[in-house]
PDB file of C-alpha atoms in Angstrom:
ATOM      1  CA  MET T  57      19.140  -3.053  14.057  1.00 86.00           C
ATOM      2  CA  GLN T  58      17.766  -0.607  16.726  1.00 84.00           C
ATOM      3  CA  ALA T  59      20.118   2.279  15.398  1.00 83.00           C
ATOM      4  CA  LEU T  60      18.666   1.701  11.815  1.00 87.00           C
ATOM      5  CA  LEU T  61      14.958   1.628  13.023  1.00 88.00           C
ATOM      6  CA  GLY T  62      15.120   4.207  15.658  1.00 88.00           C
ATOM      7  CA  THR T  63      13.237   1.803  17.979  1.00 91.00           C
ATOM      8  CA  THR T  64      13.036  -1.921  18.946  1.00 93.00           C
ATOM      9  CA  VAL T  65      12.030  -4.436  16.481  1.00 94.00           C
ATOM     10  CA  PRO T  66       8.783  -5.472  18.455  1.00 94.00           C
ATOM     11  CA  VAL T  67       7.681  -1.968  18.561  1.00 94.00           C
ATOM     12  CA  PHE T  68       8.582  -1.649  14.574  1.00 95.00           C
ATOM     13  CA  ILE T  69       6.269  -4.569  13.990  1.00 95.00           C
ATOM     14  CA  GLY T  70       3.474  -3.492  16.214  1.00 95.00           C
ATOM     15  CA  ILE T  71       3.324   0.091  15.239  1.00 95.00           C
ATOM     16  CA  THR T  72       4.778   0.178  11.623  1.00 95.00           C
ATOM     17  CA  VAL T  73       3.604  -3.152  10.223  1.00 96.00           C
ATOM     18  CA  PHE T  74       0.404  -3.850  11.790  1.00 97.00           C
ATOM     19  CA  LEU T  75      -1.144  -0.367  13.044  1.00 96.00           C
ATOM     20  CA  MET T  76       0.227   1.996  10.286  1.00 97.00           C
ATOM     21  CA  GLY T  77       0.192  -0.687   7.803  1.00 97.00           C
ATOM     22  CA  PHE T  78      -3.603  -1.099   8.159  1.00 98.00           C
ATOM     23  CA  ALA T  79      -3.794   2.498   7.355  1.00 97.00           C
ATOM     24  CA  ALA T  80      -1.369   2.148   4.415  1.00 98.00           C
ATOM     25  CA  TYR T  81      -3.449  -0.666   2.985  1.00 98.00           C
ATOM     26  CA  MET T  82      -6.613   1.286   3.219  1.00 98.00           C
ATOM     27  CA  THR T  83      -4.868   3.944   1.622  1.00 97.00           C
ATOM     28  CA  GLY T  84      -3.974   1.992  -1.360  1.00 97.00           C
ATOM     29  CA  GLN T  85      -7.652   0.498  -1.485  1.00 97.00           C
ATOM     30  CA  ALA T  86      -9.122   3.879  -1.399  1.00 97.00           C
ATOM     31  CA  LEU T  87      -6.754   5.200  -4.258  1.00 97.00           C
ATOM     32  CA  ALA T  88      -7.620   2.186  -6.376  1.00 96.00           C
ATOM     33  CA  ASN T  89     -11.306   2.457  -5.597  1.00 96.00           C
ATOM     34  CA  ALA T  90     -11.455   6.112  -6.754  1.00 96.00           C
ATOM     35  CA  TRP T  91      -9.444   5.194  -9.782  1.00 94.00           C
ATOM     36  CA  LYS T  92      -6.644   7.519  -8.720  1.00 96.00           C
ATOM     37  CA  PRO T  93      -3.046   7.046 -10.002  1.00 96.00           C
ATOM     38  CA  PHE T  94      -0.615   5.330  -7.538  1.00 95.00           C
ATOM     39  CA  TRP T  95       2.079   8.028  -7.307  1.00 96.00           C
ATOM     40  CA  LEU T  96      -0.612   9.831  -4.996  1.00 95.00           C
ATOM     41  CA  ALA T  97       0.321   7.131  -2.509  1.00 94.00           C
ATOM     42  CA  ALA T  98       3.658   8.454  -2.059  1.00 94.00           C
ATOM     43  CA  THR T  99       2.261  11.687  -0.437  1.00 95.00           C
ATOM     44  CA  TYR T 100      -0.100   9.902   1.685  1.00 96.00           C
ATOM     45  CA  VAL T 101       2.402   7.538   2.928  1.00 97.00           C
ATOM     46  CA  ALA T 102       5.068  10.176   3.684  1.00 97.00           C
ATOM     47  CA  LEU T 103       2.473  11.693   6.038  1.00 97.00           C
ATOM     48  CA  LEU T 104       1.642   8.174   7.360  1.00 97.00           C
ATOM     49  CA  GLY T 105       5.552   7.833   8.014  1.00 96.00           C
ATOM     50  CA  PHE T 106       5.574  11.005  10.151  1.00 96.00           C
ATOM     51  CA  GLY T 107       2.660   9.695  12.269  1.00 96.00           C
ATOM     52  CA  ASP T 108       4.475   6.556  12.791  1.00 96.00           C
ATOM     53  CA  ARG T 109       7.523   8.134  13.818  1.00 95.00           C
ATOM     54  CA  PHE T 110       5.349  10.265  16.226  1.00 96.00           C
ATOM     55  CA  LEU T 111       3.577   7.465  17.889  1.00 95.00           C
ATOM     56  CA  THR T 112       6.727   5.360  18.144  1.00 94.00           C
ATOM     57  CA  PHE T 113       8.467   8.355  19.908  1.00 95.00           C
ATOM     58  CA  ALA T 114       5.249   9.201  22.157  1.00 95.00           C
ATOM     59  CA  LEU T 115       4.152   5.821  23.235  1.00 94.00           C
ATOM     60  CA  PHE T 116       7.529   3.665  23.275  1.00 93.00           C
ATOM     61  CA  GLY T 117      10.257   6.436  23.742  1.00 91.00           C
ATOM     62  CA  GLY T 118      11.671   5.825  20.266  1.00 90.00           C
ATOM     63  CA  GLU T 119      13.866   8.266  18.400  1.00 91.00           C
ATOM     64  CA  LEU T 120      11.485  10.918  16.903  1.00 92.00           C
ATOM     65  CA  LEU T 121      14.128  12.456  14.318  1.00 91.00           C
ATOM     66  CA  SER T 122      15.720   9.282  13.155  1.00 91.00           C
ATOM     67  CA  VAL T 123      15.993   9.689   9.476  1.00 94.00           C
ATOM     68  CA  THR T 124      16.745   5.865   8.620  1.00 94.00           C
ATOM     69  CA  GLY T 125      13.974   5.236  10.827  1.00 94.00           C
ATOM     70  CA  TYR T 126      11.511   7.298   8.822  1.00 95.00           C
ATOM     71  CA  LEU T 127      12.803   5.896   5.548  1.00 96.00           C
ATOM     72  CA  VAL T 128      12.440   2.351   6.586  1.00 96.00           C
ATOM     73  CA  ASP T 129       8.995   2.923   8.085  1.00 96.00           C
ATOM     74  CA  THR T 130       7.915   4.898   4.944  1.00 97.00           C
ATOM     75  CA  ALA T 131       9.279   2.140   2.570  1.00 97.00           C
ATOM     76  CA  VAL T 132       7.479  -0.643   4.404  1.00 97.00           C
ATOM     77  CA  LEU T 133       4.214   1.567   4.406  1.00 98.00           C
ATOM     78  CA  LEU T 134       4.674   2.136   0.686  1.00 98.00           C
ATOM     79  CA  GLY T 135       4.830  -1.449  -0.051  1.00 97.00           C
ATOM     80  CA  ILE T 136       1.813  -2.205   2.178  1.00 98.00           C
ATOM     81  CA  ALA T 137      -0.006   0.422   0.160  1.00 98.00           C
ATOM     82  CA  ALA T 138       1.145  -0.803  -2.915  1.00 97.00           C
ATOM     83  CA  LEU T 139      -0.240  -4.313  -2.100  1.00 97.00           C
ATOM     84  CA  GLY T 140      -3.646  -2.990  -1.417  1.00 97.00           C
ATOM     85  CA  TYR T 141      -3.731  -0.732  -4.422  1.00 97.00           C
ATOM     86  CA  ARG T 142      -2.821  -3.552  -6.572  1.00 95.00           C
ATOM     87  CA  LEU T 143      -5.109  -6.101  -5.000  1.00 96.00           C
ATOM     88  CA  THR T 144      -7.962  -3.783  -5.323  1.00 96.00           C
ATOM     89  CA  LEU T 145      -7.351  -2.462  -8.670  1.00 95.00           C
ATOM     90  CA  ALA T 146      -7.133  -6.078 -10.060  1.00 93.00           C
ATOM     91  CA  GLY T 147     -10.395  -6.901  -8.415  1.00 93.00           C
ATOM     92  CA  LYS T 148     -12.064  -3.789  -9.831  1.00 94.00           C
ATOM     93  CA  MET T 149     -10.788  -4.542 -13.512  1.00 92.00           C
ATOM     94  CA  VAL T 150     -12.102  -8.086 -13.532  1.00 91.00           C
ATOM     95  CA  SER T 151     -15.434  -7.170 -11.743  1.00 92.00           C
ATOM     96  CA  GLN T 152     -16.368  -4.194 -13.707  1.00 92.00           C
ATOM     97  CA  TYR T 153     -15.154  -5.172 -17.110  1.00 90.00           C
ATOM     98  CA  PRO T 154     -15.700  -9.015 -17.097  1.00 89.00           C
ATOM     99  CA  TRP T 155     -16.087  -9.197 -20.821  1.00 89.00           C
ATOM    100  CA  LEU T 156     -12.752  -7.490 -21.220  1.00 90.00           C
ATOM    101  CA  TYR T 157     -10.502  -8.945 -18.566  1.00 90.00           C
ATOM    102  CA  ARG T 158      -9.848 -12.191 -16.726  1.00 90.00           C
ATOM    103  CA  ARG T 159      -7.966 -12.598 -13.407  1.00 88.00           C
ATOM    104  CA  ASP T 160      -4.282 -13.616 -13.738  1.00 88.00           C
ATOM    105  CA  GLY T 161      -3.205 -14.106 -10.278  1.00 87.00           C
ATOM    106  CA  PRO T 162      -3.859 -11.929  -7.308  1.00 88.00           C
ATOM    107  CA  PHE T 163      -2.131  -8.853  -8.581  1.00 90.00           C
ATOM    108  CA  GLY T 164      -3.182  -8.716 -12.249  1.00 89.00           C
ATOM    109  CA  TRP T 165      -5.419  -9.325 -15.046  1.00 88.00           C
ATOM    110  CA  ARG T 166      -5.185 -10.334 -18.758  1.00 89.00           C
ATOM    111  CA  ALA T 167      -7.302  -9.847 -21.801  1.00 89.00           C
ATOM    112  CA  ALA T 168     -10.308 -12.105 -22.049  1.00 83.00           C
ATOM    113  CA  ASP T 169     -10.649 -14.514 -24.884  1.00 79.00           C
ATOM    114  CA  SER T 170     -12.999 -13.317 -27.291  1.00 57.00           C
ATOM    115  CA  GLY T 171     -14.169 -16.911 -28.445  1.00 54.00           C
ATOM    116  CA  ASP T 172     -13.646 -16.111 -32.114  1.00 50.00           C
ATOM    117  CA  PRO T 173     -10.967 -18.228 -33.364  1.00 52.00           C
ATOM    118  CA  GLY T 174     -10.125 -15.584 -36.275  1.00 46.00           C
ATOM    119  CA  ALA T 175      -9.695 -12.840 -33.801  1.00 46.00           C
ATOM    120  CA  SER T 176      -6.225 -11.925 -32.786  1.00 44.00           C
TER     121      SER T 176
END
């Protein structure tokens, strides 16, 4: 597992999941709050992945140029950014357009019922 991650599992969890994961979550929230498309997160998360690799190398002696480590870190961070983006976007759609949408789970929304039985 260490060869795949380029570091130990506890360092991966601490740096990637918690520290940089928080930054990725906030990135997703910022994009959703600004009504930006999610594909922009790929660029920002790629940069976070580089920062993650550097912190792992500088603080814990992990492998700096681990391609698989970078790809795993970036994939995890992209997933966390997607979580923050979708949660925030669903909340914004429901709160800003309550006459159009109702919450449908934590990540989605659905069209609100108009109350008119003849409407479809």
